[in-house]
mmCIF file of C-alpha atoms in Angstrom:
data_model
loop_
_atom_site.group_PDB
_atom_site.id
_atom_site.type_symbol
_atom_site.label_atom_id
_atom_site.label_comp_id
_atom_site.label_asym_id
_atom_site.label_seq_id
_atom_site.Cartn_x
_atom_site.Cartn_y
_atom_site.Cartn_z
ATOM 1 C CA MET X 1 -5.318 -18.625 1.732
ATOM 2 C CA LEU X 2 -1.491 -18.081 1.745
ATOM 3 C CA ARG X 3 -1.468 -17.500 4.494
ATOM 4 C CA ARG X 4 -3.186 -20.902 5.658
ATOM 5 C CA LEU X 5 -0.785 -21.829 3.243
ATOM 6 C CA THR X 6 2.787 -20.213 4.808
ATOM 7 C CA LEU X 7 1.033 -22.055 8.831
ATOM 8 C CA THR X 8 0.798 -25.055 6.976
ATOM 9 C CA ALA X 9 3.996 -24.968 5.311
ATOM 10 C CA VAL X 10 5.631 -23.959 8.056
ATOM 11 C CA ALA X 11 3.603 -26.646 10.912
ATOM 12 C CA SER X 12 4.685 -29.275 8.367
ATOM 13 C CA LEU X 13 8.486 -28.340 8.573
ATOM 14 C CA ALA X 14 7.930 -28.475 12.504
ATOM 15 C CA ALA X 15 6.496 -32.156 11.851
ATOM 16 C CA LEU X 16 9.726 -33.078 10.796
ATOM 17 C CA SER X 17 12.347 -31.529 12.216
ATOM 18 C CA ALA X 18 10.807 -33.196 15.652
ATOM 19 C CA ALA X 19 10.214 -36.415 13.909
ATOM 20 C CA ALA X 20 13.160 -36.946 11.882
ATOM 21 C CA PRO X 21 16.961 -36.668 14.233
ATOM 22 C CA ALA X 22 18.747 -39.270 13.175
ATOM 23 C CA ALA X 23 18.070 -38.447 9.714
ATOM 24 C CA THR X 24 19.613 -34.938 10.685
ATOM 25 C CA ALA X 25 23.348 -37.268 12.031
ATOM 26 C CA VAL X 26 23.817 -38.724 8.797
ATOM 27 C CA THR X 27 22.592 -35.911 6.461
ATOM 28 C CA PRO X 28 23.001 -32.333 8.051
ATOM 29 C CA LEU X 29 20.121 -29.210 7.407
ATOM 30 C CA LEU X 30 21.082 -26.704 5.455
ATOM 31 C CA PRO X 31 19.618 -23.197 5.983
ATOM 32 C CA LEU X 32 16.394 -22.569 5.020
ATOM 33 C CA PRO X 33 16.792 -18.726 3.276
ATOM 34 C CA PRO X 34 14.740 -16.231 4.253
ATOM 35 C CA LEU X 35 10.729 -15.978 4.051
ATOM 36 C CA PRO X 36 8.923 -12.367 2.402
ATOM 37 C CA VAL X 37 6.984 -10.557 4.314
ATOM 38 C CA LEU X 38 3.183 -11.061 4.394
ATOM 39 C CA GLN X 39 1.304 -8.197 3.126
ATOM 40 C CA HIS X 40 -2.231 -8.158 2.641
ATOM 41 C CA ASP X 41 -2.816 -11.884 1.488
ATOM 42 C CA ARG X 42 -0.078 -10.688 -1.273
ATOM 43 C CA LEU X 43 3.979 -12.010 -0.427
ATOM 44 C CA LEU X 44 6.154 -9.365 -0.718
ATOM 45 C CA ALA X 45 9.852 -9.449 -1.205
ATOM 46 C CA ARG X 46 11.354 -6.509 0.813
ATOM 47 C CA ASP X 47 13.468 -5.562 -2.045
ATOM 48 C CA GLU X 48 10.789 -5.369 -4.711
ATOM 49 C CA PRO X 49 11.549 -2.635 -7.555
ATOM 50 C CA THR X 50 9.763 0.942 -6.725
ATOM 51 C CA GLU X 51 9.614 1.581 -10.901
ATOM 52 C CA GLN X 52 6.250 -0.898 -10.830
ATOM 53 C CA THR X 53 4.309 2.479 -9.524
ATOM 54 C CA ARG X 54 2.381 4.243 -11.862
ATOM 55 C CA LEU X 55 -0.640 5.977 -10.943
ATOM 56 C CA THR X 56 -3.598 7.663 -12.032
ATOM 57 C CA VAL X 57 -4.519 10.351 -9.488
ATOM 58 C CA THR X 58 -7.520 12.909 -10.611
ATOM 59 C CA VAL X 59 -8.790 14.957 -8.030
ATOM 60 C CA SER X 60 -11.917 18.036 -7.818
ATOM 61 C CA GLU X 61 -13.301 20.146 -5.403
ATOM 62 C CA SER X 62 -9.885 20.300 -2.734
ATOM 63 C CA GLY X 63 -10.248 23.613 -2.749
ATOM 64 C CA ASN X 64 -7.555 24.914 -5.200
ATOM 65 C CA PRO X 65 -7.953 25.358 -8.254
ATOM 66 C CA LYS X 66 -4.002 24.254 -8.901
ATOM 67 C CA ALA X 67 -4.714 21.384 -7.473
ATOM 68 C CA ASP X 68 -7.565 19.996 -8.840
ATOM 69 C CA GLY X 69 -7.032 17.549 -12.044
ATOM 70 C CA VAL X 70 -5.498 14.559 -13.385
ATOM 71 C CA PHE X 71 -1.834 14.033 -12.907
ATOM 72 C CA GLU X 72 0.073 10.969 -13.248
ATOM 73 C CA LEU X 73 2.634 9.124 -10.835
ATOM 74 C CA GLU X 74 5.859 7.164 -11.531
ATOM 75 C CA CYS X 75 7.750 6.122 -9.364
ATOM 76 C CA GLY X 76 11.776 4.035 -8.902
ATOM 77 C CA PRO X 77 12.719 7.167 -10.423
ATOM 78 C CA ALA X 78 9.991 10.033 -9.567
ATOM 79 C CA ALA X 79 8.205 11.294 -12.741
ATOM 80 C CA GLY X 80 4.997 11.901 -14.240
ATOM 81 C CA SER X 81 2.713 15.300 -14.018
ATOM 82 C CA HIS X 82 2.089 15.010 -9.729
ATOM 83 C CA PRO X 83 3.453 18.362 -9.166
ATOM 84 C CA GLU X 84 5.041 16.744 -5.596
ATOM 85 C CA ALA X 85 6.294 13.653 -7.171
ATOM 86 C CA ARG X 86 8.847 12.906 -5.552
ATOM 87 C CA ARG X 87 7.849 13.485 -2.115
ATOM 88 C CA ALA X 88 4.576 10.895 -2.651
ATOM 89 C CA CYS X 89 7.001 8.592 -4.286
ATOM 90 C CA ASP X 90 8.870 8.816 -0.841
ATOM 91 C CA LEU X 91 5.666 8.793 1.205
ATOM 92 C CA LEU X 92 4.338 5.715 -1.214
ATOM 93 C CA ASP X 93 7.583 3.958 -0.266
ATOM 94 C CA GLN X 94 8.066 4.638 3.033
ATOM 95 C CA ALA X 95 4.329 3.220 3.565
ATOM 96 C CA VAL X 96 5.964 -0.534 1.385
ATOM 97 C CA GLU X 97 8.759 0.159 4.141
ATOM 98 C CA GLU X 98 6.070 -0.549 7.371
ATOM 99 C CA GLY X 99 4.201 -2.762 5.464
ATOM 100 C CA GLU X 100 1.229 -0.694 5.465
ATOM 101 C CA ASN X 101 -1.027 0.582 2.460
ATOM 102 C CA PRO X 102 -2.254 3.421 2.786
ATOM 103 C CA PHE X 103 -5.246 2.696 0.132
ATOM 104 C CA VAL X 104 -7.057 0.612 1.978
ATOM 105 C CA PRO X 105 -10.538 1.658 2.695
ATOM 106 C CA THR X 106 -12.571 2.699 5.640
ATOM 107 C CA ASP X 107 -13.652 -0.251 7.590
ATOM 108 C CA ARG X 108 -17.434 -0.160 7.922
ATOM 109 C CA ASN X 109 -18.038 -0.983 10.858
ATOM 110 C CA ALA X 110 -15.885 1.613 12.197
ATOM 111 C CA MET X 111 -17.112 4.942 14.294
ATOM 112 C CA CYS X 112 -15.980 7.810 12.176
ATOM 113 C CA THR X 113 -16.518 11.519 13.765
ATOM 114 C CA MET X 114 -19.962 13.433 11.853
ATOM 115 C CA GLN X 115 -17.853 16.453 11.259
ATOM 116 C CA ALA X 116 -17.434 17.394 7.229
ATOM 117 C CA GLY X 117 -13.962 18.093 5.444
ATOM 118 C CA GLY X 118 -15.520 19.830 2.921
ATOM 119 C CA PRO X 119 -16.429 18.435 -1.283
ATOM 120 C CA ALA X 120 -13.258 16.959 -2.425
ATOM 121 C CA ALA X 121 -13.060 13.708 -3.584
ATOM 122 C CA ALA X 122 -10.141 11.783 -5.298
ATOM 123 C CA ARG X 123 -9.200 8.552 -7.443
ATOM 124 C CA VAL X 124 -6.279 6.616 -7.175
ATOM 125 C CA GLU X 125 -6.214 4.701 -10.441
ATOM 126 C CA GLY X 126 -2.565 2.101 -11.179
ATOM 127 C CA THR X 127 -0.392 0.029 -10.159
ATOM 128 C CA TRP X 128 1.832 0.444 -6.645
ATOM 129 C CA HIS X 129 4.477 -1.573 -5.813
ATOM 130 C CA GLY X 130 3.193 -4.271 -8.229
ATOM 131 C CA GLN X 131 -0.197 -4.245 -6.810
ATOM 132 C CA PRO X 132 -3.034 -3.218 -8.689
ATOM 133 C CA ILE X 133 -5.474 -0.189 -7.300
ATOM 134 C CA ASP X 134 -7.973 1.370 -7.313
ATOM 135 C CA ALA X 135 -9.504 4.156 -4.266
ATOM 136 C CA ARG X 136 -11.467 6.806 -4.015
ATOM 137 C CA PHE X 137 -11.504 9.534 -1.786
ATOM 138 C CA SER X 138 -13.683 11.744 -0.067
ATOM 139 C CA ARG X 139 -13.521 14.120 3.127
ATOM 140 C CA ALA X 140 -16.768 13.260 4.221
ATOM 141 C CA ASN X 141 -16.273 11.970 7.443
ATOM 142 C CA GLY X 142 -13.178 11.999 10.608
ATOM 143 C CA CYS X 143 -11.690 8.449 9.326
ATOM 144 C CA GLU X 144 -12.043 9.515 5.610
ATOM 145 C CA ILE X 145 -10.322 13.053 6.401
ATOM 146 C CA SER X 146 -7.990 11.238 8.600
ATOM 147 C CA ARG X 147 -7.668 8.406 5.193
ATOM 148 C CA TRP X 148 -6.954 11.738 3.098
ATOM 149 C CA ASN X 149 -4.654 13.611 4.954
ATOM 150 C CA ASN X 150 -2.172 10.392 5.765
ATOM 151 C CA LEU X 151 -1.951 10.192 1.676
ATOM 152 C CA VAL X 152 -0.705 13.866 1.323
ATOM 153 C CA PRO X 153 1.575 14.786 -0.864
ATOM 154 C CA VAL X 154 -0.373 11.905 -3.169
ATOM 155 C CA LEU X 155 -3.120 13.355 -2.484
ATOM 156 C CA PRO X 156 -2.957 17.736 -2.277
ATOM 157 C CA ALA X 157 -3.609 18.611 0.950
ATOM 158 C CA ALA X 158 -6.578 20.582 1.854
ATOM 159 C CA ARG X 159 -8.034 23.682 2.760
#
């Protein structure tokens, strides 16, 4: 919906600027401020503070007893009971800079290899850069394994 509003605003501005050259002779136009980045039907400012990241990561059957459990992760600065908080926050900040959301589920129509990556399961809940997150992860097929691996060290590396 925000994309439509943005496109409508841009089209309206273009129409007005094409129709109003005579008006600009009397009053000069002021430059517009930069627009924030569009991200998944939500506007995200590039300088949004990282302290809005607070996640609970629950991991089971990862193959590493030290990696299984419930961990808290806070970013800006990195804190919580997560064993690799700093590296995990760096990965999440990098995803924002690249305009990616690592918590998006696999597309239902995706063609995935039928390989099993083990019984590991994880759930990530909380807030990531102001966005509510409730994502589940497994290693059930090639797509899910890749999704999990792309979120290491937020999730533990599988054994």
